mmCIF file of C-alpha atoms and ligand atoms in Angstrom:
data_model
loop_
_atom_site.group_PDB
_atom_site.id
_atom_site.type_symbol
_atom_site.label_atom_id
_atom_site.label_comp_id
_atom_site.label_asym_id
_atom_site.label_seq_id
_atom_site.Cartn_x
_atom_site.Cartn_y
_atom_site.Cartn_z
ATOM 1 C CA UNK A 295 135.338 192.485 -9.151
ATOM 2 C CA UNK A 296 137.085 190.821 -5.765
ATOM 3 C CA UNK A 297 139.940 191.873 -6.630
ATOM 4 C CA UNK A 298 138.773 195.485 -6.944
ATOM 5 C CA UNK A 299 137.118 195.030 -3.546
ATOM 6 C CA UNK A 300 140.505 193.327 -1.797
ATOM 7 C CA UNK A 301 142.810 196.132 -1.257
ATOM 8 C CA UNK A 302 139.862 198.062 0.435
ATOM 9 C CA UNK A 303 138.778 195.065 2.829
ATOM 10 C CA UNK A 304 142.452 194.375 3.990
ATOM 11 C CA UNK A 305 142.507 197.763 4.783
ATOM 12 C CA UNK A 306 140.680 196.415 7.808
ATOM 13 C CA UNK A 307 141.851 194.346 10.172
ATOM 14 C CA UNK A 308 140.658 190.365 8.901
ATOM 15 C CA UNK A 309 137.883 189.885 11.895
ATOM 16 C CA UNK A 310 136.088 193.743 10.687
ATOM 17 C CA UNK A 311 136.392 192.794 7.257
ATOM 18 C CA UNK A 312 134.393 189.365 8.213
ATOM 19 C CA UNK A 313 131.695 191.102 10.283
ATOM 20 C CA UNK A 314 131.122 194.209 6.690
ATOM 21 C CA UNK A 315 130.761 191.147 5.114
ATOM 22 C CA UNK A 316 128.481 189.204 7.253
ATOM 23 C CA UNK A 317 126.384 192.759 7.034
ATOM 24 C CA UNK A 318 126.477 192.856 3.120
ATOM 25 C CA UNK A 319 125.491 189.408 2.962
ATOM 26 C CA UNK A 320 121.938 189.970 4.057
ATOM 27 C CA UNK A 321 121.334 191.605 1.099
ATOM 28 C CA UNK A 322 121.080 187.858 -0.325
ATOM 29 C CA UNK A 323 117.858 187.638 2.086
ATOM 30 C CA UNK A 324 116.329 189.627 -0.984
ATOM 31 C CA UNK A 325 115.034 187.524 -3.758
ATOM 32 C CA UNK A 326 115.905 189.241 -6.592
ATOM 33 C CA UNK A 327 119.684 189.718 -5.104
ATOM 34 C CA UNK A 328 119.861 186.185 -4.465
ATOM 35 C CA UNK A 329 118.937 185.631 -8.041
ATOM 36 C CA UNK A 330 121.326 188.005 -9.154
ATOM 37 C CA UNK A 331 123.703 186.462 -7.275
ATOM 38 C CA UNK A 332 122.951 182.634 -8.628
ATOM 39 C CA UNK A 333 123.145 183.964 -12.214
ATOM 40 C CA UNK A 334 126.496 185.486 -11.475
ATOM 41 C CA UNK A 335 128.271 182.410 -9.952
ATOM 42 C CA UNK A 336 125.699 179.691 -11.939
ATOM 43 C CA UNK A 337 128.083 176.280 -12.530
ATOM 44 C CA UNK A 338 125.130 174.009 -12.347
ATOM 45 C CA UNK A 339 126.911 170.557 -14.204
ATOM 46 C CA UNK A 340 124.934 167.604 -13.420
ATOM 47 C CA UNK A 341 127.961 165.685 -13.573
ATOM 48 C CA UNK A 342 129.817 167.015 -10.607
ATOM 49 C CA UNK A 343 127.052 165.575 -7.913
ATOM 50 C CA UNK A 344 127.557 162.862 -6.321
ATOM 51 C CA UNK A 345 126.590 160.735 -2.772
ATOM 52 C CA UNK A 346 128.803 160.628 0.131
ATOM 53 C CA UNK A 347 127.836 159.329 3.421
ATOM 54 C CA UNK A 348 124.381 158.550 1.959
ATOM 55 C CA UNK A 349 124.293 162.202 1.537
ATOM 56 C CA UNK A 350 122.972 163.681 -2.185
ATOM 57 C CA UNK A 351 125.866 166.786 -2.824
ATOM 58 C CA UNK A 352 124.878 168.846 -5.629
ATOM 59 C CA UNK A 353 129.021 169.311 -6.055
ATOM 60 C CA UNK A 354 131.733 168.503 -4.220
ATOM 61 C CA UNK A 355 132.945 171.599 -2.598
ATOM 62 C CA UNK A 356 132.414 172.778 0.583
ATOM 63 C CA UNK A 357 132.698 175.793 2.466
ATOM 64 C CA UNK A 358 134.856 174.780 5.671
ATOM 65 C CA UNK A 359 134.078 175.865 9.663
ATOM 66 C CA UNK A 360 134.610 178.304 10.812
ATOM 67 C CA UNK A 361 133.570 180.928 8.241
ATOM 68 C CA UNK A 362 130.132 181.411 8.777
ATOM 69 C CA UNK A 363 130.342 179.749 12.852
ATOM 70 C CA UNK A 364 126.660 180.709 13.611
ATOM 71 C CA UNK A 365 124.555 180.622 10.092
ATOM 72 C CA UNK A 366 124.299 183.827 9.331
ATOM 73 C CA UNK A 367 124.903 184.243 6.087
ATOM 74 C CA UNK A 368 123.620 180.936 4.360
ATOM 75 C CA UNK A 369 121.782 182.362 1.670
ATOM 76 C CA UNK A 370 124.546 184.332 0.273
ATOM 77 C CA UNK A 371 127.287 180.832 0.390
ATOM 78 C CA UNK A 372 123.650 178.981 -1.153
ATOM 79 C CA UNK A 373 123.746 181.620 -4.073
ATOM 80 C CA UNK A 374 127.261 181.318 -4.647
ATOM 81 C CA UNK A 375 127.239 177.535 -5.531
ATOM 82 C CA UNK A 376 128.533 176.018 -2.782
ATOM 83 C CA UNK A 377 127.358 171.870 -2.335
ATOM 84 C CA UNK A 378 127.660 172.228 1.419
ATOM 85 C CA UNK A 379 128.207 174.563 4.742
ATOM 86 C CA UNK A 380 129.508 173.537 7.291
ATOM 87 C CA UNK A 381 128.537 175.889 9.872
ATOM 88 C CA UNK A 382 129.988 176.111 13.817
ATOM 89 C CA UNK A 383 132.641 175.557 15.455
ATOM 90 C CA UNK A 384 129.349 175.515 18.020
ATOM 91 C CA UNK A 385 129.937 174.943 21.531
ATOM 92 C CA UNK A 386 126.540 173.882 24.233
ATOM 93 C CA UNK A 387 127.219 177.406 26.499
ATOM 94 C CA UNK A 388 128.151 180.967 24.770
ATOM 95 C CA UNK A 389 131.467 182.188 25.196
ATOM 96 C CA UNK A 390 133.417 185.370 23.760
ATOM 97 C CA UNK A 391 136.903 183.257 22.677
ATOM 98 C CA UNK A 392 140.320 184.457 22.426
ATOM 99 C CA UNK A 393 140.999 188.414 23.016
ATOM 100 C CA UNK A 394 140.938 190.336 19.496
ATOM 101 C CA UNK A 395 142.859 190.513 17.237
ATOM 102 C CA UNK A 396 142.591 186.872 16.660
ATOM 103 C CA UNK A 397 142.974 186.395 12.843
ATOM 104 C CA UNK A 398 146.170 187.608 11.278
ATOM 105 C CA UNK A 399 146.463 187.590 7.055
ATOM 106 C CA UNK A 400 150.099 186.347 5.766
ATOM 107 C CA UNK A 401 149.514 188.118 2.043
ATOM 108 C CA UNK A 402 152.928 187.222 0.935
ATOM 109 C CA UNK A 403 151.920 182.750 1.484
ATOM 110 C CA UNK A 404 148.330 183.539 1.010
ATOM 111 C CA UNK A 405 147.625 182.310 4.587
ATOM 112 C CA UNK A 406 146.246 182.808 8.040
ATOM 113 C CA UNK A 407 146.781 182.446 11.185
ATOM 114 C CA UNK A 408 144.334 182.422 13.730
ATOM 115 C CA UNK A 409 143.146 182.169 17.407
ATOM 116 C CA UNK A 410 139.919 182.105 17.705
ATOM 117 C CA UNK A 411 139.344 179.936 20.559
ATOM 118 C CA UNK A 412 135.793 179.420 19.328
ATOM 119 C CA UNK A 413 133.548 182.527 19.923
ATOM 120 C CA UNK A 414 130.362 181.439 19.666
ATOM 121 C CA UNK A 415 126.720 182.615 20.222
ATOM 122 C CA UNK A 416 125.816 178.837 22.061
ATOM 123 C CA UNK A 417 123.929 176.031 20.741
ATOM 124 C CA UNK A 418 120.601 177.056 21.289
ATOM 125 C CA UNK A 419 120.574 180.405 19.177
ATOM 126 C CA UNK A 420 122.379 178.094 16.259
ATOM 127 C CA UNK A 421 119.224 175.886 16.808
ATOM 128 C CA UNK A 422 116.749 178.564 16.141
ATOM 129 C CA UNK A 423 118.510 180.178 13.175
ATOM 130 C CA UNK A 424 118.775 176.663 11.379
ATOM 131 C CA UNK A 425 114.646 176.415 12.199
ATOM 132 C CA UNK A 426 114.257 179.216 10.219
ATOM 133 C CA UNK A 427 116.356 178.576 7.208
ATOM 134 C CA UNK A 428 114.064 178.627 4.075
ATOM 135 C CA UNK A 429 113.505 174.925 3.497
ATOM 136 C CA UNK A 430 113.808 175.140 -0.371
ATOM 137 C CA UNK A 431 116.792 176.753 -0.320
ATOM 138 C CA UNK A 432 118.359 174.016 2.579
ATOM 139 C CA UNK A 433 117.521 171.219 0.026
ATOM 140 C CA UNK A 434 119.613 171.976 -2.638
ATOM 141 C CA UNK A 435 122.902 172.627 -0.562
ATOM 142 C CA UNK A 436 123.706 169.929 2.420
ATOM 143 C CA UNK A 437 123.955 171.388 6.013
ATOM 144 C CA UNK A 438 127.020 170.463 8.043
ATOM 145 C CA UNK A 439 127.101 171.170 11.877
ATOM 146 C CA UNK A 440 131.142 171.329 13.610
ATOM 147 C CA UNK A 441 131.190 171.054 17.615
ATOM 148 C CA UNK A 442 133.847 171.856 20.062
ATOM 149 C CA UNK A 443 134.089 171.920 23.069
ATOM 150 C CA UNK A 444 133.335 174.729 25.526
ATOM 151 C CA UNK A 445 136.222 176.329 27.175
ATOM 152 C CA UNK A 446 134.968 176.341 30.491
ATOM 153 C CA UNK A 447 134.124 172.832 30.737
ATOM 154 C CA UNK A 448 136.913 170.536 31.978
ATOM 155 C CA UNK A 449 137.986 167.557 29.462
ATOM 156 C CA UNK A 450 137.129 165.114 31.801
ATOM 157 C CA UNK A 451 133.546 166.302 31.190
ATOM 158 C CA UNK A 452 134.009 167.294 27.425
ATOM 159 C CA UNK A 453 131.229 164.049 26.746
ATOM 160 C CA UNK A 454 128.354 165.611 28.427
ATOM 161 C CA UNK A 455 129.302 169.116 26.391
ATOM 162 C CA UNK A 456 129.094 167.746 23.277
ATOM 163 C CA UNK A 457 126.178 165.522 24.075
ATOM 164 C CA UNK A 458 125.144 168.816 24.713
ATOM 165 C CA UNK A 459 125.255 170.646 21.941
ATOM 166 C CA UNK A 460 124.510 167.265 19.320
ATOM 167 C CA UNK A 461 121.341 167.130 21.420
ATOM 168 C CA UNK A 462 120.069 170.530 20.471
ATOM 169 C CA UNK A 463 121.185 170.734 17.103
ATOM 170 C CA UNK A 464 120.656 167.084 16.029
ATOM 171 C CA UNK A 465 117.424 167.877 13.824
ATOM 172 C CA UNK A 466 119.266 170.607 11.720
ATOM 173 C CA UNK A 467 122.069 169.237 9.656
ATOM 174 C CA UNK A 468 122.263 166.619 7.205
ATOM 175 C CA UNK A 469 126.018 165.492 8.993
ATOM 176 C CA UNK A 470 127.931 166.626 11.870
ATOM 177 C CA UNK A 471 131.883 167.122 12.780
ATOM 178 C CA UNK A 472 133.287 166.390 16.200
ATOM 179 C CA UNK A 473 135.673 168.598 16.475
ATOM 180 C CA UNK A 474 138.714 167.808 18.441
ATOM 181 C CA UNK A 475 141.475 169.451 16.634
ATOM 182 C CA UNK A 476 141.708 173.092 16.479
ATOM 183 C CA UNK A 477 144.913 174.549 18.262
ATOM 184 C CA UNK A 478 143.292 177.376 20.009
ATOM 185 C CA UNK A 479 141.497 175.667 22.889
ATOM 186 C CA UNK A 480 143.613 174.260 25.714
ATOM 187 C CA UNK A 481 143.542 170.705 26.092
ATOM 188 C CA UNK A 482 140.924 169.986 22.993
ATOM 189 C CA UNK A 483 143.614 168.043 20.902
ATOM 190 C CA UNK A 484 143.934 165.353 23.678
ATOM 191 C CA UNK A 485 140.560 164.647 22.700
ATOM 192 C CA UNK A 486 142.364 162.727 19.913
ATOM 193 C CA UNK A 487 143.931 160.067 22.035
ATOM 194 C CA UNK A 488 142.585 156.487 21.818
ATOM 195 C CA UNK A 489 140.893 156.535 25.447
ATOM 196 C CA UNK A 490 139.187 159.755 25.486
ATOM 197 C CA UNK A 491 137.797 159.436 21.709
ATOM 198 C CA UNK A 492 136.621 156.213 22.623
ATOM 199 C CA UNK A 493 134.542 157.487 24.804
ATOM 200 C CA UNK A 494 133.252 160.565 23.392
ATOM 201 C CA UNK A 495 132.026 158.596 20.240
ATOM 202 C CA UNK A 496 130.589 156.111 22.414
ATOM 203 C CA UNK A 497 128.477 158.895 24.381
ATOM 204 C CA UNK A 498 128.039 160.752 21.194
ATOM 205 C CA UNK A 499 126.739 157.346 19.349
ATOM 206 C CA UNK A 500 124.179 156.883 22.252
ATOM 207 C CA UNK A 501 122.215 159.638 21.600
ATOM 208 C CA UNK A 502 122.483 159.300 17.426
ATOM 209 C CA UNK A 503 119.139 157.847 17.470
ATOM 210 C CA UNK A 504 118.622 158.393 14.040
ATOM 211 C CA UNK A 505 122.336 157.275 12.634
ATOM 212 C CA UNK A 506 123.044 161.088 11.674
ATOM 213 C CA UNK A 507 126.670 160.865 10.041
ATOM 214 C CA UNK A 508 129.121 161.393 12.445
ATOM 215 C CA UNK A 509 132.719 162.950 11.193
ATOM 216 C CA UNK A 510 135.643 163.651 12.844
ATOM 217 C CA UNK A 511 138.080 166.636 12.019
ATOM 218 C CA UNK A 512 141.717 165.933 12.661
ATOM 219 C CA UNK A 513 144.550 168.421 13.001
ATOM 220 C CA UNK A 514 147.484 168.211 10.440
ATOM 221 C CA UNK A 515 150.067 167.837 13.476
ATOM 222 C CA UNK A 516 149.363 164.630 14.570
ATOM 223 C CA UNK A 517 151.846 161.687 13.656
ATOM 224 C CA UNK A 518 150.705 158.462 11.877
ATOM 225 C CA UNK A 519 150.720 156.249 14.861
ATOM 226 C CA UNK A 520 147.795 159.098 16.354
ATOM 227 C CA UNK A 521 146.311 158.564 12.842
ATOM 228 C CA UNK A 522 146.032 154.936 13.013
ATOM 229 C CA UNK A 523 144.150 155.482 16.567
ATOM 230 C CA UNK A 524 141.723 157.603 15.558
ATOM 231 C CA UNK A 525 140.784 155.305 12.325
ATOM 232 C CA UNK A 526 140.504 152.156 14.635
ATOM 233 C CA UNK A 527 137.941 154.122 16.980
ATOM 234 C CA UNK A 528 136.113 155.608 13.757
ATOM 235 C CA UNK A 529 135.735 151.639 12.799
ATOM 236 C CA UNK A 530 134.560 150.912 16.192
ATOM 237 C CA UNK A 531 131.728 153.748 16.502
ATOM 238 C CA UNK A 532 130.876 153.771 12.990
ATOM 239 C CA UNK A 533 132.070 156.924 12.302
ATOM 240 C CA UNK A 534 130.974 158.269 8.721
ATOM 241 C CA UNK A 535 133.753 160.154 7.478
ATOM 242 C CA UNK A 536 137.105 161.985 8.121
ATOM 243 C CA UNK A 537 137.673 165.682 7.538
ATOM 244 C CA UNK A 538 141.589 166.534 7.146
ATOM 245 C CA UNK A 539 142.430 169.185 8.593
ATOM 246 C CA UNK A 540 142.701 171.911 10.549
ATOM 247 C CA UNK A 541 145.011 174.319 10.754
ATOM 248 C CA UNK A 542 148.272 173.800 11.215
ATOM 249 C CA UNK A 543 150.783 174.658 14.156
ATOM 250 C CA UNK A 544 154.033 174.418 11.914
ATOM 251 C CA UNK A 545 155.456 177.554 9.640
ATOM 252 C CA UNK A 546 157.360 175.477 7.705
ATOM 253 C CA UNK A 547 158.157 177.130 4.239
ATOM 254 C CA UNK A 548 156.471 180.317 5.203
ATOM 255 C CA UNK A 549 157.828 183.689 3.329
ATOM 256 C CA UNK A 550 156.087 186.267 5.743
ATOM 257 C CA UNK A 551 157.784 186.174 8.867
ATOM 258 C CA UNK A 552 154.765 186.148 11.451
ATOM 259 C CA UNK A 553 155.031 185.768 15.014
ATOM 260 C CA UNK A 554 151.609 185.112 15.899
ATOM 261 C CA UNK A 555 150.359 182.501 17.524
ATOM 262 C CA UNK A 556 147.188 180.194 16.439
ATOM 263 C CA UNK A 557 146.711 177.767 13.271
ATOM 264 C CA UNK A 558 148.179 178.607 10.361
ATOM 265 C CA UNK A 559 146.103 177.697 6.587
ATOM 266 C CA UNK A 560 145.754 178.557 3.281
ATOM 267 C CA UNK A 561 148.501 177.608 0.862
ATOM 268 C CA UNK A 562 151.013 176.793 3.002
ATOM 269 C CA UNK A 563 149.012 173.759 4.617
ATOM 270 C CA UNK A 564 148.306 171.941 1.405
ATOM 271 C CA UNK A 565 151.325 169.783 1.326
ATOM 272 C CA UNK A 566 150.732 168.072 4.878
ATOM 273 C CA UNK A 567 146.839 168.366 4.457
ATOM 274 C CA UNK A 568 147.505 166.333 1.328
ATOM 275 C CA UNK A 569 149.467 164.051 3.248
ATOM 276 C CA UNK A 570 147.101 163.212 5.690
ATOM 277 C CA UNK A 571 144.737 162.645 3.063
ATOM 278 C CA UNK A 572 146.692 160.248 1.160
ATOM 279 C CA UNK A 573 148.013 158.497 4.066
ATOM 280 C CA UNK A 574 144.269 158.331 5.961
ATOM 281 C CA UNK A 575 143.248 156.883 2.340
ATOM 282 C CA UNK A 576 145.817 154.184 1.875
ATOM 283 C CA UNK A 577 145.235 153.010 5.277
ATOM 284 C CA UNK A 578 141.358 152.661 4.710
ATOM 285 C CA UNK A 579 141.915 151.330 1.143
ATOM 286 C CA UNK A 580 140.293 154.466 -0.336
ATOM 287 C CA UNK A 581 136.733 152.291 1.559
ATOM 288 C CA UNK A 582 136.560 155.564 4.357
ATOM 289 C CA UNK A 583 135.057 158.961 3.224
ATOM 290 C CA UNK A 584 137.365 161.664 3.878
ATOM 291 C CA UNK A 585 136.790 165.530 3.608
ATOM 292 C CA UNK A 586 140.075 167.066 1.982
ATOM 293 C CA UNK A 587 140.201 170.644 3.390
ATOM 294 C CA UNK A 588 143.600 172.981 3.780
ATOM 295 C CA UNK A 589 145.399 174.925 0.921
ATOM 296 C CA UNK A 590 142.785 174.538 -1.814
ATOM 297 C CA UNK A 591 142.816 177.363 -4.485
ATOM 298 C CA UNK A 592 141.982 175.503 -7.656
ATOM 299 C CA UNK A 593 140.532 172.908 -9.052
ATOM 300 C CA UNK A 594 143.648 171.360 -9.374
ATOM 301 C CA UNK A 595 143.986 171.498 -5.861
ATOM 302 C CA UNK A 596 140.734 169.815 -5.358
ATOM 303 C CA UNK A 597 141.612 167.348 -8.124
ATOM 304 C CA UNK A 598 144.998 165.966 -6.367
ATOM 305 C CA UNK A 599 143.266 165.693 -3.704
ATOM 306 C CA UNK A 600 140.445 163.583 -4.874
ATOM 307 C CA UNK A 601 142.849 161.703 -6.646
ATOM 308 C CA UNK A 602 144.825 161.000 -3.105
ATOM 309 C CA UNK A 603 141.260 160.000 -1.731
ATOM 310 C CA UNK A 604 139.183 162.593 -0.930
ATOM 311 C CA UNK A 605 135.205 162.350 -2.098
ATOM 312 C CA UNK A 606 134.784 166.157 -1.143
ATOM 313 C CA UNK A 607 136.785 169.236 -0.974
ATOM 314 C CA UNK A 608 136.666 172.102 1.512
ATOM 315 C CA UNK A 609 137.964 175.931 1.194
ATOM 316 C CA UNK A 610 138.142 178.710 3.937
ATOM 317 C CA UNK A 611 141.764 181.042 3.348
ATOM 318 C CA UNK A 612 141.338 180.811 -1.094
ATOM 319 C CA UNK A 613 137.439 182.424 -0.267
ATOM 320 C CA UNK A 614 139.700 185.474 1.530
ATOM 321 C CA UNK A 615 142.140 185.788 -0.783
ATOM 322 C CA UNK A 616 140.083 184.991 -4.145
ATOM 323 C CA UNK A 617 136.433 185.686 -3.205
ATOM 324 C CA UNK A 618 133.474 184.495 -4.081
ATOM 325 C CA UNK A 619 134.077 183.264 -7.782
ATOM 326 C CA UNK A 620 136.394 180.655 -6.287
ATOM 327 C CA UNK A 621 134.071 178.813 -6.007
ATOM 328 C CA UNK A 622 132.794 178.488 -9.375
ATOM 329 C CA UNK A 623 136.122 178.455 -11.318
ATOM 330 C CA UNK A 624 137.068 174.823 -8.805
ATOM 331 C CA UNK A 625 133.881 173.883 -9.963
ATOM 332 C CA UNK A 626 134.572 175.037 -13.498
ATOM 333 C CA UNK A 627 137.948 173.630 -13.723
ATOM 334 C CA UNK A 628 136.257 170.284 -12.396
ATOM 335 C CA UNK A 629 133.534 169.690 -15.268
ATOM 336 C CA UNK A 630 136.468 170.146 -17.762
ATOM 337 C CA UNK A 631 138.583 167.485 -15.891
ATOM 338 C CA UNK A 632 135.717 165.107 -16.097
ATOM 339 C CA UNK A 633 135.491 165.985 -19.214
ATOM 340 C CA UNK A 634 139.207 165.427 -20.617
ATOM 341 C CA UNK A 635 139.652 162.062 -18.069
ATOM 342 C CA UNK A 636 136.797 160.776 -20.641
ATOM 343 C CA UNK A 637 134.562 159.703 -17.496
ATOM 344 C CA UNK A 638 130.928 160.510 -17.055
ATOM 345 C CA UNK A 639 130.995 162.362 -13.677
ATOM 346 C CA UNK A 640 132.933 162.741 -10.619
ATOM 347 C CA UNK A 641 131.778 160.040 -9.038
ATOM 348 C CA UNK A 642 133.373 158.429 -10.876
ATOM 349 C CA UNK A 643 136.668 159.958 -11.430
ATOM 350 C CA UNK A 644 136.732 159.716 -7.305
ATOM 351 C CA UNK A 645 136.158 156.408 -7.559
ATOM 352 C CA UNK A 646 138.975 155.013 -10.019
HETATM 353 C C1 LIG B 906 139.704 182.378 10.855
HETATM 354 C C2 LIG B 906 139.514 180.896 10.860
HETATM 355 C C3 LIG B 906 138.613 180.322 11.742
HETATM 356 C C4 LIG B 906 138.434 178.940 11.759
HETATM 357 N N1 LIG B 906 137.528 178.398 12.620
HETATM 358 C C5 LIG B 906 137.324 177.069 12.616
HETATM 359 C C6 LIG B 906 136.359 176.493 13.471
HETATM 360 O O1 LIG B 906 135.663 177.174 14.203
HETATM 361 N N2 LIG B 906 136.223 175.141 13.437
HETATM 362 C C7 LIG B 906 136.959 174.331 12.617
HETATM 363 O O2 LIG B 906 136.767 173.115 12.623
HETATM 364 N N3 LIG B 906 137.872 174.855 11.779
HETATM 365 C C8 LIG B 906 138.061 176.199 11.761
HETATM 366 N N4 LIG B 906 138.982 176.728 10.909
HETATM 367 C C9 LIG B 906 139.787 175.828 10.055
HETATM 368 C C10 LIG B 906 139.185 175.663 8.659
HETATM 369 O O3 LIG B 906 137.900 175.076 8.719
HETATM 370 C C11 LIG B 906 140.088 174.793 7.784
HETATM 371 O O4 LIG B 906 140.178 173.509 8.342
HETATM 372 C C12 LIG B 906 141.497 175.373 7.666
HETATM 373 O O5 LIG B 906 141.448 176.772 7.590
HETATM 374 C C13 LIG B 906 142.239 174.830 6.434
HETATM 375 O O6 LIG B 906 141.562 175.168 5.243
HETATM 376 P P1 LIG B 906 141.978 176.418 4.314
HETATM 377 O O7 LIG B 906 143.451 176.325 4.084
HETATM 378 O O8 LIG B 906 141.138 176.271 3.080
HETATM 379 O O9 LIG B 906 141.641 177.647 5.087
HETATM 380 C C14 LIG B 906 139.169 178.117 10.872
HETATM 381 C C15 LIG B 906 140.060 178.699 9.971
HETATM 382 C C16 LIG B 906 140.234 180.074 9.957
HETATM 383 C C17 LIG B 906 141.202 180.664 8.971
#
């Protein structure tokens, strides 16, 4: 069916494809669509939940930020199996983000490059749309919320933003993602350096009251003396959990010969993704959750990188290029993996 639908959606340029979609998708409001809809993309195999951060997941794969930045179309992802969102990048004040075009699609790698510079509605309207998600519904799938910073706010002051934004959102996801590595907002990757995440966990840790998990998202760029840094100051603030990565600045390997600036994903990030994984995993003796996300297609995908360390998987780029039924087929491909390694679940598998 997607791949009836493709050719006409990239006849569009990738951000007015996004915004038909985020349109179509409230047909999913509608009971009987969202039914449809489950029935269509039903996986449900006890064996692939499992805990992670304390966290219930009724499967392992996420949807990654970025895709659905202010919760608008959560009971379509829901329907379409999906064990978590992770909605945002948020920042505390509204801002438009980079110029448009913004998003560029690399058919040839199955990639993307983009600029976003985090266009976002604010923190407060997030807020109020996660008060009025249907609470059955946000049981069964876990709620992840991903903050930047806002562009106008010097770094020196990035704290207080993010403060911010945890403060107003705090009540409405199950875990939330500092994050401090996307490409497209000046100055936001120094946010990575020992100093300055010090003390934006420590502020951030202050107001945790109720020991929400905290995660941080890493770019794919940094080396693995940066790495080491940012796993001593997770130790430190008792971070939860790692999500590797973002996008990528690097074209290494690319066929299409883009000139656009921004982060690059999709395929051509796994290798390095999977790097960071497996290094970030050896260092922590497989003891720190991390969130493998960049270049994942296939359950295979998914599998190597659970079997470099990851406990869950995220996707973004294969949801553009393979559509919704991704998402079932990793899941798919999964249960029969379980199944063949002889183990009883994933958890386990993970876990070996
Ligand atoms: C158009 C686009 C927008 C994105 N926006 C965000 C964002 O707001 N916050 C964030 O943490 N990551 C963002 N990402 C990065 C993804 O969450 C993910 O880390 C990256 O795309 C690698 O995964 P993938 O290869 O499965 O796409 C964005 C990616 C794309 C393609």
């Amino acid at each position: 069916m997607y791949k009836l639908l493709r050719p006409l959606l990239f006849k569009l340029d990738s951000e007015s494809a996004h915004h038909l979609l985020i349109k179509v998708s409230q047909l999913a409001k509608l009971a009987p669509i969202r039914q449809l809809l489950s029935t269509i993309y039903a996986h449900n195999d006890p064996a692939l939940k499992l805990k992670v951060f304390d966290l219930n997941f009724d499967n392992p794969i996420g949807l990654a930020a970025g895709f659905d930045k202010e919760c608008q179309m959560f009971e379509l992802l829901s329907a379409i199996g999906f064990g978590s969102v992770e909605f945002g990048t948020i920042t505390a004040q509204p801002q438009p983000g980079n110029p448009r075009p913004r998003i560029f699609r690399l058919p040839e790698d199955e990639a993307l490059i983009n600029r976003m510079g985090f266009p976002s509605q604010g923190a407060d309207l997030l807020a109020k749309r996660l008060s009025l998600l249907p609470r059955n519904a946000a049981d069964r799938i876990r709620i992840g919320i991903n903050i930047g910073k806002t562009k106008a706010v010097p770094i020196e002051r990035a704290q207080e933003d993010y403060v911010a934004s945890f403060s107003k959102l705090k009540e409405y996801g199950d875990y939330f993602v500092l994050n401090v590595s996307s490409p497209n907002t000046p100055e936001l990757r120094m946010l990575q350096e020992r100093t300055r995440l010090n003390d934006l966990l420590r502020a951030l840790q202050a107001v945790n009251i109720d020991q929400a998990p905290l995660l941080i998202k890493v770019a794919p760029d940094l080396s693995y003396a940066e790495i080491d840094d940012i796993l001593e100051c997770c130790q430190q603030h008792s971070i939860s959990g790692i999500i590797a990565t973002n996008t990528t600045f690097s074209r290494d390997g690319l066929k299409s010969s883009s000139s656009e600036r921004g982060g690059l994903s999709g395929r051509p990030l796994f290798a390095r993704s999977y790097d960071i994984v497996s290094y970030i995993a050896k260092r922590t003796e497989r003891k720190f959750p991390i969130v493998a996300v960049g270049g994942v297609f296939s359950a295979e995908d998914a599998y190597k990188m659970m079997q470099a360390g990851a406990s869950l998987v995220q996707v973004y780029t294969a949801l553009v290029y393979e559509g919704p039924a991704v998402v079932m087929r990793i899941k798919r491909g999964l249960s029969k993996i379980v199944a063949q390694e002889g183990v009883s679940s994933i958890s386990e598998l993970i876990s070996r």
